[in-house]
mmCIF file of C-alpha atoms and ligand atoms in Angstrom:
data_model
loop_
_atom_site.group_PDB
_atom_site.id
_atom_site.type_symbol
_atom_site.label_atom_id
_atom_site.label_comp_id
_atom_site.label_asym_id
_atom_site.label_seq_id
_atom_site.Cartn_x
_atom_site.Cartn_y
_atom_site.Cartn_z
ATOM 1 C CA MET A 16 7.911 -0.320 3.947
ATOM 2 C CA LYS A 17 8.169 -3.137 6.208
ATOM 3 C CA ASN A 18 10.187 -6.116 3.938
ATOM 4 C CA ILE A 19 9.279 -9.783 4.849
ATOM 5 C CA VAL A 20 11.100 -12.781 3.678
ATOM 6 C CA LEU A 21 7.920 -15.403 3.086
ATOM 7 C CA GLY A 22 9.958 -18.756 3.126
ATOM 8 C CA VAL A 23 7.980 -21.536 1.287
ATOM 9 C CA THR A 24 8.328 -25.511 1.647
ATOM 10 C CA GLY A 25 7.520 -28.316 0.691
ATOM 11 C CA SER A 26 4.171 -28.970 0.929
ATOM 12 C CA ILE A 27 1.098 -29.483 -1.331
ATOM 13 C CA ALA A 28 -0.051 -26.354 0.100
ATOM 14 C CA ALA A 29 2.934 -24.177 -1.900
ATOM 15 C CA TYR A 30 0.751 -22.798 -4.235
ATOM 16 C CA LYS A 31 -1.317 -20.809 -1.679
ATOM 17 C CA ALA A 32 2.467 -18.877 -1.024
ATOM 18 C CA ALA A 33 1.944 -17.555 -4.468
ATOM 19 C CA GLU A 34 -1.245 -16.204 -3.093
ATOM 20 C CA ILE A 35 -0.006 -14.635 0.022
ATOM 21 C CA ALA A 36 2.950 -12.856 -1.351
ATOM 22 C CA SER A 37 0.656 -11.281 -3.634
ATOM 23 C CA LEU A 38 -1.550 -10.163 -0.948
ATOM 24 C CA LEU A 39 2.176 -8.525 0.850
ATOM 25 C CA VAL A 40 2.623 -6.784 -1.899
ATOM 26 C CA LYS A 41 -0.692 -5.267 -2.522
ATOM 27 C CA LYS A 42 -0.465 -4.056 1.246
ATOM 28 C CA GLY A 43 2.736 -2.271 0.135
ATOM 29 C CA TYR A 44 5.020 -5.353 1.961
ATOM 30 C CA GLN A 45 8.499 -5.638 0.730
ATOM 31 C CA VAL A 46 8.267 -9.122 -0.255
ATOM 32 C CA GLN A 47 11.626 -11.408 -0.517
ATOM 33 C CA VAL A 48 11.295 -15.209 -0.732
ATOM 34 C CA ILE A 49 13.242 -18.232 0.248
ATOM 35 C CA MET A 50 12.171 -21.421 -1.455
ATOM 36 C CA THR A 51 13.417 -24.485 0.002
ATOM 37 C CA PRO A 52 14.793 -27.208 -2.761
ATOM 38 C CA ALA A 53 11.624 -29.357 -1.795
ATOM 39 C CA ALA A 54 9.457 -26.096 -2.362
ATOM 40 C CA ALA A 55 10.304 -26.303 -6.266
ATOM 41 C CA GLU A 56 9.055 -29.567 -6.937
ATOM 42 C CA PHE A 57 5.839 -27.361 -6.008
ATOM 43 C CA ILE A 58 5.632 -24.399 -7.251
ATOM 44 C CA THR A 59 8.034 -22.392 -9.479
ATOM 45 C CA SER A 60 10.418 -19.708 -8.165
ATOM 46 C CA LEU A 61 9.329 -17.991 -11.313
ATOM 47 C CA THR A 62 5.713 -17.717 -10.369
ATOM 48 C CA MET A 63 7.258 -16.326 -7.253
ATOM 49 C CA GLN A 64 9.987 -14.167 -8.292
ATOM 50 C CA SER A 65 6.618 -12.309 -10.768
ATOM 51 C CA ILE A 66 4.605 -11.916 -7.949
ATOM 52 C CA SER A 67 7.056 -10.444 -5.336
ATOM 53 C CA GLN A 68 9.167 -8.367 -7.795
ATOM 54 C CA HIS A 69 12.217 -9.606 -6.755
ATOM 55 C CA PRO A 70 14.605 -12.094 -7.473
ATOM 56 C CA VAL A 71 13.912 -15.452 -5.819
ATOM 57 C CA HIS A 72 16.574 -16.765 -3.411
ATOM 58 C CA VAL A 73 16.393 -21.185 -4.028
ATOM 59 C CA ASP A 74 18.998 -23.300 -2.040
ATOM 60 C CA MET A 75 22.119 -23.567 -3.875
ATOM 61 C CA PHE A 76 25.470 -24.379 -2.182
ATOM 62 C CA ASN A 77 27.732 -24.337 -5.368
ATOM 63 C CA THR A 78 28.189 -20.802 -4.413
ATOM 64 C CA LEU A 79 28.838 -20.832 -1.105
ATOM 65 C CA SER A 80 30.336 -17.488 -0.324
ATOM 66 C CA GLN A 81 27.642 -15.813 -2.232
ATOM 67 C CA TRP A 82 25.055 -18.356 -0.270
ATOM 68 C CA GLU A 83 26.675 -16.781 3.206
ATOM 69 C CA ILE A 84 26.063 -13.240 2.191
ATOM 70 C CA GLU A 85 22.745 -13.895 1.201
ATOM 71 C CA HIS A 86 21.472 -15.065 4.415
ATOM 72 C CA ILE A 87 22.823 -12.837 6.568
ATOM 73 C CA SER A 88 21.539 -10.058 4.310
ATOM 74 C CA LEU A 89 18.116 -10.885 4.230
ATOM 75 C CA ALA A 90 17.897 -12.020 8.000
ATOM 76 C CA GLN A 91 19.021 -8.369 9.033
ATOM 77 C CA GLY A 92 16.707 -6.703 6.279
ATOM 78 C CA ALA A 93 13.810 -8.496 7.561
ATOM 79 C CA ASP A 94 11.176 -6.767 9.534
ATOM 80 C CA LEU A 95 9.514 -10.647 9.810
ATOM 81 C CA ILE A 96 9.886 -14.083 8.837
ATOM 82 C CA LEU A 97 6.925 -15.516 8.071
ATOM 83 C CA VAL A 98 7.188 -19.487 6.770
ATOM 84 C CA ALA A 99 3.330 -20.890 4.639
ATOM 85 C CA PRO A 100 3.517 -23.365 4.225
ATOM 86 C CA ALA A 101 6.067 -24.571 6.626
ATOM 87 C CA SER A 102 6.669 -28.270 6.761
ATOM 88 C CA ALA A 103 7.280 -30.686 9.467
ATOM 89 C CA ASN A 104 11.036 -30.905 8.084
ATOM 90 C CA LEU A 105 11.802 -27.377 8.686
ATOM 91 C CA ILE A 106 10.195 -27.202 11.985
ATOM 92 C CA GLY A 107 12.392 -30.110 13.351
ATOM 93 C CA LYS A 108 15.449 -28.783 11.680
ATOM 94 C CA VAL A 109 14.837 -25.368 13.299
ATOM 95 C CA ALA A 110 13.999 -26.471 16.510
ATOM 96 C CA SER A 111 17.064 -28.689 17.019
ATOM 97 C CA GLY A 112 19.655 -26.688 15.340
ATOM 98 C CA ILE A 113 19.963 -28.158 12.145
ATOM 99 C CA ALA A 114 21.073 -25.278 8.980
ATOM 100 C CA ASP A 115 21.556 -26.966 5.883
ATOM 101 C CA ASN A 116 19.367 -25.160 3.852
ATOM 102 C CA LEU A 117 19.452 -21.163 3.261
ATOM 103 C CA LEU A 118 15.362 -20.885 4.314
ATOM 104 C CA ALA A 119 16.557 -22.481 7.766
ATOM 105 C CA THR A 120 19.990 -20.738 8.418
ATOM 106 C CA THR A 121 18.412 -17.375 7.723
ATOM 107 C CA ILE A 122 15.881 -17.853 10.457
ATOM 108 C CA MET A 123 18.620 -18.661 12.634
ATOM 109 C CA ALA A 124 20.854 -15.617 12.143
ATOM 110 C CA THR A 125 18.007 -13.081 12.870
ATOM 111 C CA GLY A 126 16.559 -10.723 15.397
ATOM 112 C CA ALA A 127 13.126 -10.815 13.625
ATOM 113 C CA PRO A 128 9.951 -12.253 14.869
ATOM 114 C CA VAL A 129 9.965 -15.748 12.661
ATOM 115 C CA VAL A 130 6.138 -17.124 11.943
ATOM 116 C CA PHE A 131 5.036 -20.603 11.141
ATOM 117 C CA ALA A 132 2.350 -21.722 9.452
ATOM 118 C CA PRO A 133 2.566 -25.107 9.313
ATOM 119 C CA ALA A 134 0.572 -27.286 6.716
ATOM 120 C CA MET A 135 0.975 -31.175 6.634
ATOM 121 C CA ASN A 136 -1.500 -34.561 7.218
ATOM 122 C CA THR A 137 -2.802 -34.521 10.468
ATOM 123 C CA GLY A 138 -0.992 -37.995 11.805
ATOM 124 C CA MET A 139 1.881 -35.615 11.691
ATOM 125 C CA TYR A 140 0.832 -32.736 13.205
ATOM 126 C CA GLU A 141 -0.626 -34.492 16.026
ATOM 127 C CA ASN A 142 2.468 -36.540 15.907
ATOM 128 C CA PRO A 143 3.875 -36.224 19.399
ATOM 129 C CA VAL A 144 7.369 -35.928 18.169
ATOM 130 C CA PHE A 145 5.830 -32.746 16.076
ATOM 131 C CA GLN A 146 4.021 -30.784 18.839
ATOM 132 C CA HIS A 147 6.956 -31.561 21.281
ATOM 133 C CA TRP A 148 9.291 -29.483 19.117
ATOM 134 C CA MET A 149 6.480 -27.047 18.311
ATOM 135 C CA ASN A 150 5.542 -26.145 21.507
ATOM 136 C CA PHE A 151 9.586 -25.806 22.568
ATOM 137 C CA LEU A 152 9.948 -23.949 19.502
ATOM 138 C CA LYS A 153 6.601 -21.670 20.946
ATOM 139 C CA GLY A 154 8.507 -21.563 24.536
ATOM 140 C CA MET A 155 11.548 -20.117 22.898
ATOM 141 C CA GLY A 156 9.362 -16.985 21.127
ATOM 142 C CA TYR A 157 8.473 -18.232 17.690
ATOM 143 C CA ILE A 158 4.824 -17.446 16.422
ATOM 144 C CA PHE A 159 2.723 -20.342 15.332
ATOM 145 C CA ILE A 160 -0.732 -19.918 13.247
ATOM 146 C CA GLU A 161 -2.517 -22.600 13.702
ATOM 147 C CA PRO A 162 -3.492 -24.829 10.722
ATOM 148 C CA ASP A 163 -7.435 -25.557 9.824
ATOM 149 C CA GLU A 164 -9.333 -28.232 10.093
ATOM 150 C CA GLY A 165 -10.902 -29.848 7.012
ATOM 151 C CA ARG A 166 -10.001 -32.275 3.710
ATOM 152 C CA LEU A 167 -6.191 -32.696 3.586
ATOM 153 C CA ALA A 168 -4.688 -33.596 0.128
ATOM 154 C CA CYS A 169 -4.163 -36.837 0.916
ATOM 155 C CA GLY A 170 -7.648 -37.517 0.848
ATOM 156 C CA THR A 171 -8.083 -37.573 4.921
ATOM 157 C CA SER A 172 -9.943 -35.167 7.309
ATOM 158 C CA GLY A 173 -8.808 -32.985 9.948
ATOM 159 C CA LYS A 174 -6.082 -30.480 11.287
ATOM 160 C CA GLY A 175 -2.880 -29.583 9.711
ATOM 161 C CA ARG A 176 -4.643 -27.521 6.780
ATOM 162 C CA LEU A 177 -2.581 -24.024 5.606
ATOM 163 C CA PRO A 178 -5.545 -21.059 6.331
ATOM 164 C CA ALA A 179 -6.981 -18.983 4.260
ATOM 165 C CA PRO A 180 -4.068 -16.402 2.533
ATOM 166 C CA GLU A 181 -6.200 -13.143 3.796
ATOM 167 C CA LYS A 182 -6.161 -14.990 7.439
ATOM 168 C CA ILE A 183 -2.131 -15.214 7.423
ATOM 169 C CA VAL A 184 -1.693 -12.028 6.424
ATOM 170 C CA ALA A 185 -4.030 -10.548 8.910
ATOM 171 C CA ALA A 186 -1.763 -12.245 11.514
ATOM 172 C CA VAL A 187 1.267 -11.218 10.251
ATOM 173 C CA GLU A 188 0.195 -7.786 10.123
ATOM 174 C CA GLN A 189 -0.984 -8.145 13.660
ATOM 175 C CA ILE A 190 2.499 -9.233 14.989
ATOM 176 C CA LEU A 191 3.546 -6.383 12.977
ATOM 177 C CA ASP A 192 1.760 -4.065 15.240
ATOM 178 C CA VAL A 193 -0.085 -2.185 12.616
ATOM 179 C CA ARG A 194 -1.888 0.153 14.245
ATOM 180 C CA LYS A 195 -5.313 -0.033 13.520
ATOM 181 C CA ASP A 196 -5.864 3.732 14.928
ATOM 182 C CA LEU A 197 -8.924 4.222 12.299
ATOM 183 C CA ASP A 198 -10.756 1.551 12.714
ATOM 184 C CA GLY A 199 -14.260 2.056 11.892
ATOM 185 C CA LYS A 200 -13.618 5.643 10.540
ATOM 186 C CA HIS A 201 -14.615 6.177 6.818
ATOM 187 C CA VAL A 202 -11.409 7.882 5.230
ATOM 188 C CA LEU A 203 -12.392 9.553 1.241
ATOM 189 C CA VAL A 204 -9.346 9.853 -0.493
ATOM 190 C CA THR A 205 -8.805 11.130 -4.357
ATOM 191 C CA ALA A 206 -5.335 10.897 -6.046
ATOM 192 C CA GLY A 207 -4.318 11.888 -9.871
ATOM 193 C CA PRO A 208 -4.731 14.091 -12.509
ATOM 194 C CA THR A 209 -8.120 14.650 -14.005
ATOM 195 C CA ARG A 210 -8.613 15.237 -17.545
ATOM 196 C CA GLU A 211 -10.412 17.879 -19.617
ATOM 197 C CA PRO A 212 -11.894 16.458 -22.753
ATOM 198 C CA ILE A 213 -10.735 19.062 -25.861
ATOM 199 C CA ASP A 214 -12.486 17.340 -28.613
ATOM 200 C CA PRO A 215 -12.720 12.846 -28.857
ATOM 201 C CA VAL A 216 -8.758 12.240 -28.815
ATOM 202 C CA ARG A 217 -7.395 15.317 -27.291
ATOM 203 C CA PHE A 218 -7.516 16.106 -23.020
ATOM 204 C CA LEU A 219 -5.769 18.997 -20.696
ATOM 205 C CA SER A 220 -4.356 17.111 -17.873
ATOM 206 C CA ASN A 221 -1.086 17.244 -15.703
ATOM 207 C CA HIS A 222 1.789 15.012 -14.520
ATOM 208 C CA SER A 223 -0.154 13.954 -11.385
ATOM 209 C CA SER A 224 1.250 10.277 -10.980
ATOM 210 C CA GLY A 225 -1.452 9.543 -8.350
ATOM 211 C CA LYS A 226 1.126 7.647 -5.964
ATOM 212 C CA MET A 227 0.752 9.744 -2.813
ATOM 213 C CA GLY A 228 -3.249 9.333 -3.137
ATOM 214 C CA TYR A 229 -2.749 5.491 -3.363
ATOM 215 C CA ALA A 230 -0.361 5.626 -0.610
ATOM 216 C CA LEU A 231 -2.540 6.926 1.799
ATOM 217 C CA ALA A 232 -5.522 5.350 0.852
ATOM 218 C CA ARG A 233 -3.260 2.161 1.240
ATOM 219 C CA GLU A 234 -1.850 2.908 4.687
ATOM 220 C CA ALA A 235 -5.419 4.653 6.023
ATOM 221 C CA GLU A 236 -6.880 0.601 5.000
ATOM 222 C CA LYS A 237 -3.822 -1.076 7.094
ATOM 223 C CA ARG A 238 -5.189 0.530 9.854
ATOM 224 C CA GLY A 239 -8.569 -0.155 9.962
ATOM 225 C CA ALA A 240 -10.259 2.567 8.236
ATOM 226 C CA GLN A 241 -12.960 2.013 5.759
ATOM 227 C CA VAL A 242 -11.432 3.843 2.490
ATOM 228 C CA THR A 243 -13.050 5.193 -0.696
ATOM 229 C CA LEU A 244 -10.424 6.189 -3.419
ATOM 230 C CA VAL A 245 -11.395 8.681 -6.034
ATOM 231 C CA SER A 246 -9.004 7.994 -8.485
ATOM 232 C CA GLY A 247 -8.461 10.121 -11.779
ATOM 233 C CA PRO A 248 -6.188 8.185 -14.770
ATOM 234 C CA THR A 249 -3.317 6.913 -13.363
ATOM 235 C CA LYS A 250 -1.019 3.609 -14.080
ATOM 236 C CA LEU A 251 -1.329 2.202 -10.016
ATOM 237 C CA ALA A 252 -2.705 -0.786 -9.371
ATOM 238 C CA PRO A 253 -5.813 -0.730 -7.020
ATOM 239 C CA PRO A 254 -5.236 -1.016 -3.486
ATOM 240 C CA GLU A 255 -6.184 -4.128 -1.951
ATOM 241 C CA GLY A 256 -9.176 -3.561 0.722
ATOM 242 C CA VAL A 257 -9.970 -0.083 -0.429
ATOM 243 C CA LYS A 258 -12.823 0.881 -2.879
ATOM 244 C CA VAL A 259 -11.716 2.470 -6.354
ATOM 245 C CA ILE A 260 -13.982 4.750 -7.972
ATOM 246 C CA ALA A 261 -12.477 6.123 -11.519
ATOM 247 C CA VAL A 262 -13.631 9.405 -12.684
ATOM 248 C CA LYS A 263 -11.771 11.277 -15.527
ATOM 249 C CA THR A 264 -13.040 14.580 -15.433
ATOM 250 C CA ALA A 265 -13.061 17.491 -12.293
ATOM 251 C CA GLU A 266 -16.780 17.377 -12.734
ATOM 252 C CA GLU A 267 -17.155 13.883 -12.485
ATOM 253 C CA MET A 268 -14.454 13.746 -9.242
ATOM 254 C CA PHE A 269 -16.793 16.728 -7.810
ATOM 255 C CA ASN A 270 -20.301 14.027 -8.362
ATOM 256 C CA ALA A 271 -18.414 11.547 -6.641
ATOM 257 C CA VAL A 272 -16.887 12.957 -4.110
ATOM 258 C CA LYS A 273 -19.855 15.127 -3.281
ATOM 259 C CA ASN A 274 -21.935 11.826 -2.754
ATOM 260 C CA LEU A 275 -19.328 10.510 -0.166
ATOM 261 C CA PHE A 276 -18.881 13.349 1.506
ATOM 262 C CA PRO A 277 -21.461 13.323 4.304
ATOM 263 C CA VAL A 278 -20.340 9.803 5.593
ATOM 264 C CA ALA A 279 -16.748 10.463 5.649
ATOM 265 C CA ASP A 280 -14.885 11.435 8.468
ATOM 266 C CA ILE A 281 -11.937 12.423 6.902
ATOM 267 C CA VAL A 282 -10.927 13.756 3.125
ATOM 268 C CA ILE A 283 -7.801 13.549 2.165
ATOM 269 C CA LYS A 284 -7.482 15.625 -1.654
ATOM 270 C CA ALA A 285 -4.310 14.551 -2.915
ATOM 271 C CA ALA A 286 -5.774 14.400 -6.183
ATOM 272 C CA ALA A 287 -4.314 17.446 -9.006
ATOM 273 C CA VAL A 288 -7.205 18.648 -10.630
ATOM 274 C CA ALA A 289 -7.521 20.209 -13.399
ATOM 275 C CA ASP A 290 -8.610 24.276 -12.788
ATOM 276 C CA PHE A 291 -9.564 24.856 -16.119
ATOM 277 C CA ARG A 292 -11.460 23.014 -19.043
ATOM 278 C CA PRO A 293 -11.756 23.883 -22.225
ATOM 279 C CA ARG A 294 -15.416 25.585 -22.392
ATOM 280 C CA GLN A 295 -17.190 24.090 -25.093
ATOM 281 C CA GLN A 296 -15.680 20.162 -26.117
ATOM 282 C CA ALA A 297 -15.724 19.526 -30.274
ATOM 283 C CA GLN A 298 -18.074 16.736 -31.093
ATOM 284 C CA GLU A 299 -15.509 16.061 -33.736
ATOM 285 C CA LYS A 300 -12.071 16.174 -34.190
ATOM 286 C CA ILE A 301 -10.393 19.771 -34.354
ATOM 287 C CA LYS A 302 -8.579 19.473 -37.653
ATOM 288 C CA LYS A 303 -5.418 21.300 -38.317
ATOM 289 C CA LYS A 304 -6.666 23.342 -40.845
ATOM 290 C CA ARG A 305 -5.867 26.657 -38.895
ATOM 291 C CA ALA A 306 -2.436 28.330 -38.051
ATOM 292 C CA VAL A 307 -3.422 28.927 -34.906
ATOM 293 C CA LEU A 308 -6.216 27.577 -32.436
ATOM 294 C CA SER A 309 -7.298 29.453 -29.435
ATOM 295 C CA LEU A 310 -9.596 27.182 -26.606
ATOM 296 C CA GLU A 311 -11.413 28.858 -24.050
ATOM 297 C CA LEU A 312 -10.960 27.949 -20.951
ATOM 298 C CA GLU A 313 -14.109 28.008 -17.919
ATOM 299 C CA ARG A 314 -13.070 27.366 -14.276
ATOM 300 C CA THR A 315 -13.493 23.773 -12.998
ATOM 301 C CA PRO A 316 -15.404 23.240 -9.879
ATOM 302 C CA ASP A 317 -13.260 23.964 -6.299
ATOM 303 C CA ILE A 318 -13.845 20.666 -4.521
ATOM 304 C CA LEU A 319 -11.890 21.416 -2.121
ATOM 305 C CA SER A 320 -13.819 24.408 -1.541
ATOM 306 C CA TYR A 321 -16.756 23.320 -1.601
ATOM 307 C CA LEU A 322 -16.348 20.771 0.548
ATOM 308 C CA GLY A 323 -14.596 23.078 3.318
ATOM 309 C CA GLU A 324 -18.335 25.361 2.913
ATOM 310 C CA HIS A 325 -20.476 22.469 3.812
ATOM 311 C CA LYS A 326 -18.290 20.589 6.078
ATOM 312 C CA ASP A 327 -19.491 19.753 9.579
ATOM 313 C CA LYS A 328 -17.724 16.876 11.585
ATOM 314 C CA GLN A 329 -15.139 15.945 8.776
ATOM 315 C CA ILE A 330 -11.399 16.031 9.140
ATOM 316 C CA LEU A 331 -10.352 18.277 5.912
ATOM 317 C CA VAL A 332 -7.155 17.523 4.759
ATOM 318 C CA GLY A 333 -5.367 19.028 1.024
ATOM 319 C CA PHE A 334 -2.487 19.723 -1.087
ATOM 320 C CA ALA A 335 -0.876 22.456 -2.486
ATOM 321 C CA ALA A 336 1.934 21.513 -4.884
ATOM 322 C CA GLU A 337 3.674 25.173 -5.920
ATOM 323 C CA THR A 338 6.806 26.286 -7.431
ATOM 324 C CA ARG A 339 7.363 29.441 -5.446
ATOM 325 C CA ASP A 340 6.283 31.201 -2.100
ATOM 326 C CA VAL A 341 5.609 27.913 -0.935
ATOM 327 C CA LEU A 342 3.875 28.339 2.292
ATOM 328 C CA THR A 343 2.222 31.702 2.288
ATOM 329 C CA ASN A 344 0.429 29.948 -0.788
ATOM 330 C CA ALA A 345 -0.325 27.097 1.172
ATOM 331 C CA GLN A 346 -1.310 28.777 3.828
ATOM 332 C CA ASP A 347 -3.629 31.019 2.296
ATOM 333 C CA LYS A 348 -5.130 27.740 0.800
ATOM 334 C CA LEU A 349 -5.635 26.355 3.774
ATOM 335 C CA ASN A 350 -7.912 29.617 5.149
ATOM 336 C CA ARG A 351 -9.521 30.202 1.855
ATOM 337 C CA LYS A 352 -11.086 26.250 1.515
ATOM 338 C CA ASN A 353 -11.396 26.215 5.303
ATOM 339 C CA LEU A 354 -8.999 23.190 6.132
ATOM 340 C CA ASP A 355 -7.639 21.540 9.041
ATOM 341 C CA LEU A 356 -4.796 20.843 7.546
ATOM 342 C CA ILE A 357 -2.321 21.133 4.145
ATOM 343 C CA ILE A 358 0.434 19.518 2.969
ATOM 344 C CA ALA A 359 2.587 21.748 1.073
ATOM 345 C CA ASN A 360 5.336 20.528 -1.901
ATOM 346 C CA ASP A 361 7.754 22.131 -3.107
ATOM 347 C CA LEU A 362 7.952 21.527 -6.674
ATOM 348 C CA THR A 363 11.167 22.945 -7.242
ATOM 349 C CA GLN A 364 13.471 20.663 -4.547
ATOM 350 C CA GLU A 365 15.456 17.539 -5.703
ATOM 351 C CA GLY A 366 12.714 14.239 -4.386
ATOM 352 C CA ALA A 367 9.816 16.305 -4.938
ATOM 353 C CA GLY A 368 6.931 16.187 -7.311
ATOM 354 C CA PHE A 369 4.654 13.999 -9.398
ATOM 355 C CA GLU A 370 6.326 11.039 -11.086
ATOM 356 C CA VAL A 371 8.759 10.533 -8.077
ATOM 357 C CA ASP A 372 8.642 7.933 -5.267
ATOM 358 C CA THR A 373 9.661 10.458 -2.477
ATOM 359 C CA ASN A 374 8.450 13.550 -1.140
ATOM 360 C CA VAL A 375 9.195 16.926 0.538
ATOM 361 C CA ALA A 376 6.905 18.189 2.574
ATOM 362 C CA THR A 377 5.718 20.680 5.239
ATOM 363 C CA ILE A 378 2.461 19.908 7.161
ATOM 364 C CA LEU A 379 0.779 23.173 8.280
ATOM 365 C CA PHE A 380 -2.445 23.368 10.512
ATOM 366 C CA LYS A 381 -5.439 25.324 11.354
ATOM 367 C CA GLY A 382 -4.061 26.646 14.621
ATOM 368 C CA GLY A 383 -0.804 28.336 12.641
ATOM 369 C CA SER A 384 1.599 25.632 13.716
ATOM 370 C CA ALA A 385 3.557 23.670 10.984
ATOM 371 C CA LEU A 386 5.461 20.404 10.739
ATOM 372 C CA THR A 387 8.836 20.522 8.403
ATOM 373 C CA LEU A 388 9.703 17.187 7.209
ATOM 374 C CA PRO A 389 12.688 15.912 5.906
ATOM 375 C CA MET A 390 12.684 13.710 1.920
ATOM 376 C CA MET A 391 10.682 10.435 2.458
ATOM 377 C CA THR A 392 8.844 7.915 0.192
ATOM 378 C CA LYS A 393 5.680 8.695 -1.017
ATOM 379 C CA THR A 394 4.609 5.661 1.351
ATOM 380 C CA GLU A 395 6.245 7.108 5.018
ATOM 381 C CA LEU A 396 4.703 10.601 4.398
ATOM 382 C CA ALA A 397 1.110 8.957 4.254
ATOM 383 C CA CYS A 398 2.066 7.317 7.412
ATOM 384 C CA VAL A 399 3.215 10.819 8.785
ATOM 385 C CA ILE A 400 0.029 12.507 7.692
ATOM 386 C CA LEU A 401 -1.990 10.042 9.254
ATOM 387 C CA ASP A 402 -0.737 10.191 12.372
ATOM 388 C CA GLU A 403 -1.122 13.940 12.768
ATOM 389 C CA ILE A 404 -5.032 13.148 11.584
ATOM 390 C CA ILE A 405 -5.420 11.023 14.356
ATOM 391 C CA LYS A 406 -3.897 13.623 16.686
ATOM 392 C CA LEU A 407 -6.617 15.644 15.607
ATOM 393 C CA PHE A 408 -9.366 13.595 16.685
ATOM 394 C CA GLN A 409 -7.699 13.159 20.263
HETATM 395 N N1 CTP B 12 -8.500 21.285 -5.500
HETATM 396 C C1 CTP B 12 -10.303 20.741 -5.500
HETATM 397 N N2 CTP B 12 -10.735 21.327 -6.631
HETATM 398 C C2 CTP B 12 -10.186 21.668 -7.873
HETATM 399 C C3 CTP B 12 -9.152 22.327 -7.695
HETATM 400 C C4 CTP B 12 -7.947 22.147 -6.650
HETATM 401 O O1 CTP B 12 -10.228 20.274 -5.048
HETATM 402 N N3 CTP B 12 -10.558 22.278 -8.689
HETATM 403 C C5 CTP B 12 -8.064 20.900 -4.220
HETATM 404 C C6 CTP B 12 -6.484 20.051 -4.882
HETATM 405 O O2 CTP B 12 -7.100 18.464 -4.283
HETATM 406 C C7 CTP B 12 -5.820 20.336 -3.481
HETATM 407 C C8 CTP B 12 -5.854 21.775 -3.160
HETATM 408 O O3 CTP B 12 -7.568 21.915 -3.878
HETATM 409 O O4 CTP B 12 -5.841 19.371 -2.300
HETATM 410 C C9 CTP B 12 -4.860 22.691 -4.062
HETATM 411 O O5 CTP B 12 -5.063 22.476 -5.086
HETATM 412 P P1 CTP B 12 -4.001 23.712 -6.146
HETATM 413 O O6 CTP B 12 -4.779 23.419 -7.719
HETATM 414 O O7 CTP B 12 -2.818 23.421 -5.325
HETATM 415 O O8 CTP B 12 -4.624 24.726 -5.236
HETATM 416 P P2 CTP B 12 -5.565 25.850 -6.245
HETATM 417 O O9 CTP B 12 -7.034 25.826 -5.382
HETATM 418 O O10 CTP B 12 -6.084 25.036 -7.810
HETATM 419 O O11 CTP B 12 -5.240 27.306 -6.522
HETATM 420 P P3 CTP B 12 -3.681 28.251 -7.314
HETATM 421 O O12 CTP B 12 -4.736 27.498 -8.396
HETATM 422 O O13 CTP B 12 -3.854 29.133 -7.037
HETATM 423 O O14 CTP B 12 -2.925 27.335 -7.171
#
């Protein structure tokens, strides 16, 4: 997961920093916010804290030793520092080596790329002094996102508006060199559990959290794919830029996937589909009059097997969560369901399984080769899986 330090300075556009932070978080970045004291006059640190899900760093000289540690750790941990909106004051300070606030010192101490999105009155922006320092910083390798033209808060019109948050985030992603190697590809991901109703209040399901499938959808979108996520019930927020189709039962998932399959280039079935459902769904709540209740179960459609039978151009990826004979069982599923690759998880291993944020996996390929991976986050595993899928296209 990439770390972005978002610096917010005192500008009327500071409120847009909330939207920028929100977009970055939705895209899966870790966002640490530093606000200058002037920024805190325009937007509260509580807003930024709630959105970034991290404590916000506002300048305070009262605990100098803590402040020293803070700016060094932020500077070293950052993959990129984005200052949006960036005031003329902050840019002038950085250019002339003045580091009298936490944001300026962090910028000075970092080795990460620093991106400024200036926002100010047109006169200030066009002022030769500001232009001089901006060009000086550009020459030093600092990156600037050009402001938009339009109506400014001061009532005038001209250059100086902070560009739309989406535009700023897109520029950041480009700088972070997020590969767009899935550009133009349709990726269909399924995630989460399914619920098979017993009666109007009860269902059969499993412990799947949906985290692996959501991570795959999010990473594929970041890499330029057009992503549809068919999701069983989860507590997760829909990934930014991904079309989510919510389903409950295996049958509903089957129908959604069948419809989307012809246009998909890649299908990743991370969902934990229930294999059985009650043969009959009681129309009324089942009462507990009897001592024993038997449920007759029938098989649900095996979605992946259907796709394996009907595939033409699609790359088909399955998951096998096992508790024994992991690789043998996974290999068997790969063959039976006509897959291109399968990700085998040993549920008995620490750090693997349903609710956790990590996974321990082995990727098995159609040709018989295998890639054994160490424990990693589900986001990291999603990246590795996508890398392997892309190799199949080449
Ligand atoms: N799968 C599916 N439809 C089902 C059951 C499973 O599409 N009705 C998919 C899962 O999304 C997963 C893969 O098949 O990608 C393997 O699922 P798993 O439950 O491990 O395998 P099963 O085929 O159910 O085999 P078994 O019951 O023998 O473990």
